[in-house]
Coordinates of C-alpha atoms in Angstrom, one line a residue:
M1 CA -44.6 4.0 3.0
I2 CA -41.7 2.6 1.0
P3 CA -40.2 5.2 -1.4
L4 CA -40.8 4.6 -5.1
R5 CA -37.1 4.2 -5.9
N6 CA -36.8 1.4 -3.3
R7 CA -39.8 -0.4 -4.7
I8 CA -38.3 -0.2 -8.2
F9 CA -34.6 -0.8 -7.6
G10 CA -34.7 -2.5 -4.2
A11 CA -31.4 -2.7 -2.4
A12 CA -29.5 -1.4 -5.4
A13 CA -31.1 2.1 -4.8
L14 CA -29.9 2.2 -1.2
S15 CA -26.3 1.3 -2.2
F16 CA -26.3 3.7 -5.2
P17 CA -23.6 6.0 -3.7
T18 CA -21.2 3.0 -3.2
W19 CA -21.5 1.3 -6.6
A20 CA -21.8 4.7 -8.4
Y21 CA -18.4 5.7 -6.9
V22 CA -16.9 2.4 -7.8
V23 CA -18.2 2.5 -11.4
F24 CA -17.3 6.2 -12.2
F25 CA -14.0 6.4 -10.3
F26 CA -12.6 2.9 -10.8
V27 CA -14.3 0.7 -13.4
I28 CA -14.6 3.3 -16.1
P29 CA -11.0 4.7 -15.8
V30 CA -9.5 1.2 -15.7
A31 CA -11.6 0.1 -18.6
M32 CA -10.4 3.2 -20.6
V33 CA -6.8 2.3 -19.7
I34 CA -7.3 -1.3 -20.9
F35 CA -8.9 -0.1 -24.1
F36 CA -6.1 2.4 -24.9
S37 CA -3.5 -0.4 -24.3
F38 CA -4.7 -2.0 -27.6
G39 CA -4.1 1.2 -29.6
Y40 CA -0.9 2.5 -31.1
K41 CA 0.9 5.8 -31.7
P42 CA 0.8 6.6 -35.4
D43 CA 3.0 9.8 -35.3
I44 CA 4.6 12.2 -33.0
Y45 CA 1.5 14.4 -33.0
T46 CA -1.1 11.8 -31.9
A47 CA -1.2 10.4 -28.4
V48 CA -3.1 7.3 -29.3
S49 CA -5.0 5.8 -32.3
L50 CA -7.7 3.2 -31.9
D51 CA -8.3 2.6 -35.6
E52 CA -6.5 -0.8 -35.5
L53 CA -6.6 -2.6 -32.1
S54 CA -3.8 -5.1 -31.4
F55 CA -1.7 -6.6 -28.6
D56 CA 1.5 -5.2 -30.0
R57 CA 2.0 -2.6 -27.2
F58 CA 2.4 -5.3 -24.6
P59 CA 5.5 -7.0 -26.1
E60 CA 6.8 -3.5 -26.7
A61 CA 6.3 -2.6 -23.1
L62 CA 8.2 -5.6 -21.8
T63 CA 11.6 -4.2 -22.5
P64 CA 14.6 -5.2 -20.3
A65 CA 14.5 -1.7 -18.7
F66 CA 10.8 -2.1 -17.8
I67 CA 11.3 -5.6 -16.4
S68 CA 14.3 -4.4 -14.3
T69 CA 12.4 -1.4 -13.0
F70 CA 9.3 -3.5 -12.3
L71 CA 11.4 -6.0 -10.2
A72 CA 12.9 -3.1 -8.3
T73 CA 9.4 -1.7 -7.8
L74 CA 8.1 -5.0 -6.5
R75 CA 11.1 -5.3 -4.1
I76 CA 10.5 -1.8 -2.8
S77 CA 6.7 -2.5 -2.4
L78 CA 7.1 -5.8 -0.7
L79 CA 9.8 -4.6 1.7
G80 CA 7.9 -1.3 2.3
T81 CA 4.7 -3.2 3.2
F82 CA 6.7 -5.6 5.5
L83 CA 8.4 -2.7 7.2
C84 CA 5.2 -0.8 7.7
L85 CA 3.6 -4.0 9.2
I86 CA 6.6 -4.5 11.6
I87 CA 6.5 -0.9 12.7
A88 CA 2.7 -0.4 12.8
L89 CA 1.8 -3.7 14.7
P90 CA 3.4 -2.8 18.1
F91 CA 2.5 0.8 17.7
A92 CA -1.2 0.0 17.0
Y93 CA -1.1 -2.5 19.9
W94 CA 0.2 0.2 22.2
I95 CA -2.5 2.6 21.2
A96 CA -5.3 0.0 21.5
V97 CA -4.2 -1.7 24.7
K98 CA -1.9 0.5 26.7
I99 CA -3.3 4.0 26.2
A100 CA -6.4 5.0 28.2
P101 CA -9.6 5.2 26.1
A102 CA -9.8 8.9 26.9
H103 CA -6.5 9.6 25.2
R104 CA -6.7 7.3 22.2
G105 CA -8.4 10.0 20.1
L106 CA -5.4 12.2 20.6
A107 CA -3.0 9.4 19.7
L108 CA -4.9 8.6 16.5
A109 CA -5.0 12.3 15.6
L110 CA -1.2 12.5 15.9
V111 CA -1.0 9.5 13.5
M112 CA -3.1 11.4 11.0
V113 CA -1.0 14.6 11.2
P114 CA 1.1 13.7 8.1
F115 CA -2.1 13.5 6.1
W116 CA -2.8 17.1 6.9
T117 CA 0.1 18.0 4.7
N118 CA 0.3 17.7 1.0
F119 CA 1.9 14.3 -0.1
L120 CA 4.4 16.1 -2.3
V121 CA 5.4 18.6 0.4
R122 CA 6.1 16.0 3.1
T123 CA 8.1 14.0 0.5
L124 CA 10.2 17.1 -0.3
G125 CA 10.8 17.4 3.4
W126 CA 12.6 14.0 3.3
Q127 CA 14.7 15.3 0.4
I128 CA 16.0 18.0 2.8
I129 CA 16.5 15.5 5.7
L130 CA 18.4 13.0 3.6
S131 CA 20.6 15.5 1.7
P132 CA 24.3 15.4 2.3
N133 CA 24.0 18.8 4.0
G134 CA 21.0 17.9 6.0
F135 CA 20.8 17.7 9.8
V136 CA 20.8 13.9 9.8
S137 CA 24.2 13.9 8.0
E138 CA 25.6 16.6 10.2
G139 CA 24.4 14.8 13.3
L140 CA 25.9 11.5 12.4
M141 CA 29.2 13.2 11.6
S142 CA 29.2 15.2 14.9
L143 CA 28.6 12.0 16.8
G144 CA 31.5 10.3 15.1
L145 CA 29.3 7.6 13.6
T146 CA 30.5 8.4 10.1
E147 CA 33.4 10.3 8.6
D148 CA 31.7 11.1 5.3
R149 CA 28.5 12.9 4.6
L150 CA 25.3 10.9 4.1
D151 CA 25.0 9.8 0.5
I152 CA 21.7 8.0 0.2
L153 CA 19.6 10.7 -1.6
Y154 CA 18.5 9.6 -5.1
T155 CA 18.9 5.9 -4.3
H156 CA 16.6 3.0 -3.6
A157 CA 17.3 3.4 0.1
A158 CA 15.9 6.9 0.1
V159 CA 12.8 5.8 -1.8
Q160 CA 12.4 2.9 0.7
I161 CA 12.5 5.4 3.6
G162 CA 10.1 7.7 1.9
V163 CA 7.4 5.1 1.1
V164 CA 7.5 3.7 4.7
Y165 CA 7.0 7.2 6.1
N166 CA 4.2 8.1 3.6
Y167 CA 2.2 4.9 3.9
L168 CA 2.8 3.9 7.6
P169 CA -0.5 5.6 8.8
L170 CA -2.5 3.4 6.3
M171 CA -1.2 0.4 8.1
I172 CA -1.6 1.7 11.7
L173 CA -5.3 2.7 11.4
P174 CA -6.8 -0.7 10.3
L175 CA -4.5 -2.5 12.8
F176 CA -5.7 -0.3 15.6
V177 CA -9.3 -1.0 14.8
A178 CA -8.8 -4.7 14.6
I179 CA -6.8 -5.0 17.8
D180 CA -9.3 -2.7 19.6
R181 CA -12.2 -4.9 18.5
S182 CA -10.4 -8.1 19.6
G183 CA -11.5 -7.2 23.1
Q184 CA -9.7 -6.7 26.4
K185 CA -11.9 -9.5 28.0
L186 CA -10.4 -12.1 25.7
R187 CA -6.9 -11.1 26.6
E188 CA -7.8 -11.1 30.3
A189 CA -9.3 -14.6 30.0
S190 CA -6.1 -15.7 28.3
Y191 CA -4.0 -14.3 31.2
D192 CA -6.4 -16.0 33.7
L193 CA -5.8 -19.4 32.0
G194 CA -2.1 -19.1 32.5
A195 CA -0.9 -17.7 29.2
G196 CA 1.8 -15.0 29.2
K197 CA 1.8 -11.7 27.3
V198 CA 3.7 -13.2 24.3
K199 CA 1.5 -16.3 24.0
T200 CA -1.7 -14.2 24.4
F201 CA -0.5 -11.9 21.7
L202 CA 0.3 -14.8 19.3
R203 CA -2.7 -17.0 20.1
V204 CA -5.4 -14.4 20.8
T205 CA -4.7 -10.9 19.7
L206 CA -2.9 -11.5 16.4
P207 CA -5.4 -14.0 15.0
M208 CA -8.2 -11.7 15.9
A209 CA -6.4 -8.8 14.3
M210 CA -5.8 -10.7 11.0
P211 CA -8.5 -8.8 9.1
G212 CA -6.7 -5.6 10.0
V213 CA -3.4 -7.0 8.9
I214 CA -4.8 -8.0 5.6
S215 CA -6.6 -4.6 5.1
G216 CA -3.4 -2.7 6.1
C217 CA -1.2 -4.7 3.7
L218 CA -3.6 -4.1 0.8
L219 CA -3.9 -0.4 1.6
V220 CA -0.1 -0.1 1.6
F221 CA 1.0 -2.5 -1.1
I222 CA -1.4 -1.6 -3.9
P223 CA -0.9 2.2 -4.0
L224 CA 2.8 1.8 -3.2
N225 CA 3.2 -0.3 -6.3
G226 CA 2.0 2.6 -8.5
D227 CA 3.7 5.4 -6.6
Y228 CA 5.8 7.7 -8.6
V229 CA 5.9 10.9 -6.6
T230 CA 8.2 9.4 -3.9
A231 CA 10.5 7.8 -6.5
T232 CA 10.7 11.0 -8.5
V233 CA 11.5 13.2 -5.5
L234 CA 13.8 10.9 -3.5
G235 CA 15.0 8.4 -6.1
G236 CA 15.7 10.3 -9.3
A237 CA 17.1 8.2 -12.0
S238 CA 18.7 5.7 -9.6
G239 CA 15.6 4.9 -7.7
S240 CA 13.0 4.8 -10.5
M241 CA 9.8 2.9 -10.2
V242 CA 7.2 1.6 -12.7
G243 CA 4.9 4.5 -11.9
Q244 CA 7.6 6.9 -13.3
L245 CA 7.9 5.0 -16.6
I246 CA 4.1 5.1 -17.0
A247 CA 3.9 8.8 -16.2
E248 CA 6.7 9.5 -18.7
Q249 CA 4.8 7.7 -21.5
F250 CA 1.6 9.7 -20.8
N251 CA 3.2 13.1 -20.1
A252 CA 6.6 13.3 -21.9
A253 CA 6.5 10.8 -24.7
Q254 CA 2.8 11.3 -25.4
D255 CA 2.5 7.6 -26.1
W256 CA -0.7 6.8 -24.3
A257 CA -1.0 3.3 -25.8
L258 CA 2.4 2.2 -24.5
G259 CA 1.8 3.8 -21.1
A260 CA -1.6 2.1 -20.9
A261 CA 0.0 -1.3 -21.7
M262 CA 2.5 -0.7 -19.0
A263 CA -0.3 0.2 -16.6
V264 CA -2.2 -2.9 -17.4
I265 CA 0.8 -5.1 -16.9
L266 CA 1.3 -3.4 -13.5
I267 CA -2.3 -4.0 -12.5
I268 CA -2.2 -7.7 -13.5
S269 CA 1.1 -8.2 -11.7
T270 CA -0.3 -6.5 -8.6
L271 CA -3.3 -8.8 -8.6
I272 CA -1.1 -11.9 -9.0
V273 CA 1.1 -10.9 -6.1
V274 CA -2.0 -10.2 -4.0
G275 CA -3.5 -13.5 -5.0
V276 CA -0.4 -15.4 -4.1
G277 CA -0.2 -13.6 -0.7
F278 CA -3.8 -14.5 0.0
A279 CA -3.1 -18.2 -0.9
I280 CA -0.1 -18.3 1.4
L281 CA -2.1 -16.7 4.2
K282 CA -4.9 -19.2 3.7
V283 CA -2.5 -22.1 3.9
G284 CA -0.9 -20.6 7.0
Q285 CA -4.3 -20.3 8.7
L286 CA -5.2 -23.9 7.9
I287 CA -1.9 -25.1 9.3
A288 CA -2.4 -23.0 12.4
A289 CA -6.0 -24.2 12.9
R290 CA -4.9 -27.8 12.6
T291 CA -2.0 -27.2 15.1
N292 CA -4.3 -25.5 17.6
S293 CA -6.9 -28.3 17.3
V294 CA -4.5 -31.0 18.5
P295 CA -5.8 -32.2 22.0
L296 CA -3.4 -31.7 24.9
T297 CA -2.9 -34.2 27.8
N298 CA -0.7 -33.2 30.7
G299 CA 0.8 -30.4 28.5
K300 CA 1.9 -32.9 25.8
A301 CA 0.2 -33.7 22.5

């Protein structure tokens, strides 16, 4: 017998946990931030006033300091996503193809080890590692690779290292799943047809793993764009990101309207960058499909 709730709501009842989670933990918070961005701060005692809604907070948010910090954030996010992809792709391939199935669980567990530690604690660990008196600095000096102590803490370079470390597992896991599902049989068929390892990877494994590449880039780029813990701990004033400016408006300045306007600008900018990335990827796929569809005769097109 079909339950009453299924007869009344149909498929919506079965998917209630999913859309309820999205509504309560994403749609409503984002809607509140957008709504607050139209308010204003009437005095030093009030965080936001919604008596008179306007767009005045958005021009106020687009100061030279905000634009400069946003461009620095975008550079760190794009470079961090690219570095995570470059590092994670061969590592995920190694786990999915080279490691025996009986040992893959252990390898994935080791990838997840950083997530067993608090995000702030493991970022503070890099503060110790990158400090001028840290063991990395001492090691470089003892090996004669540098005469001066390491001086990258509280810079954009330190932030870049921190974000790659913090978000790398989010790139490895979807890539591993995608490469693992691409199938050993397809790779073996490619080898049997005369393709080498490089050509098999580029023509078989990588195209089959593109859903994992896209998922990994989204999982890394979107939260990295709004990260402020890593920038606060490792960047200080020299490596600030937009997330820090937004947090300061909400927590220190108590100007929720201006902070919400900055957050909305960040959300829109992130969506634009993601949209442009998808468009470039789509064009690349069309070009690759057209190239691969060219008939071959005696090895020549």
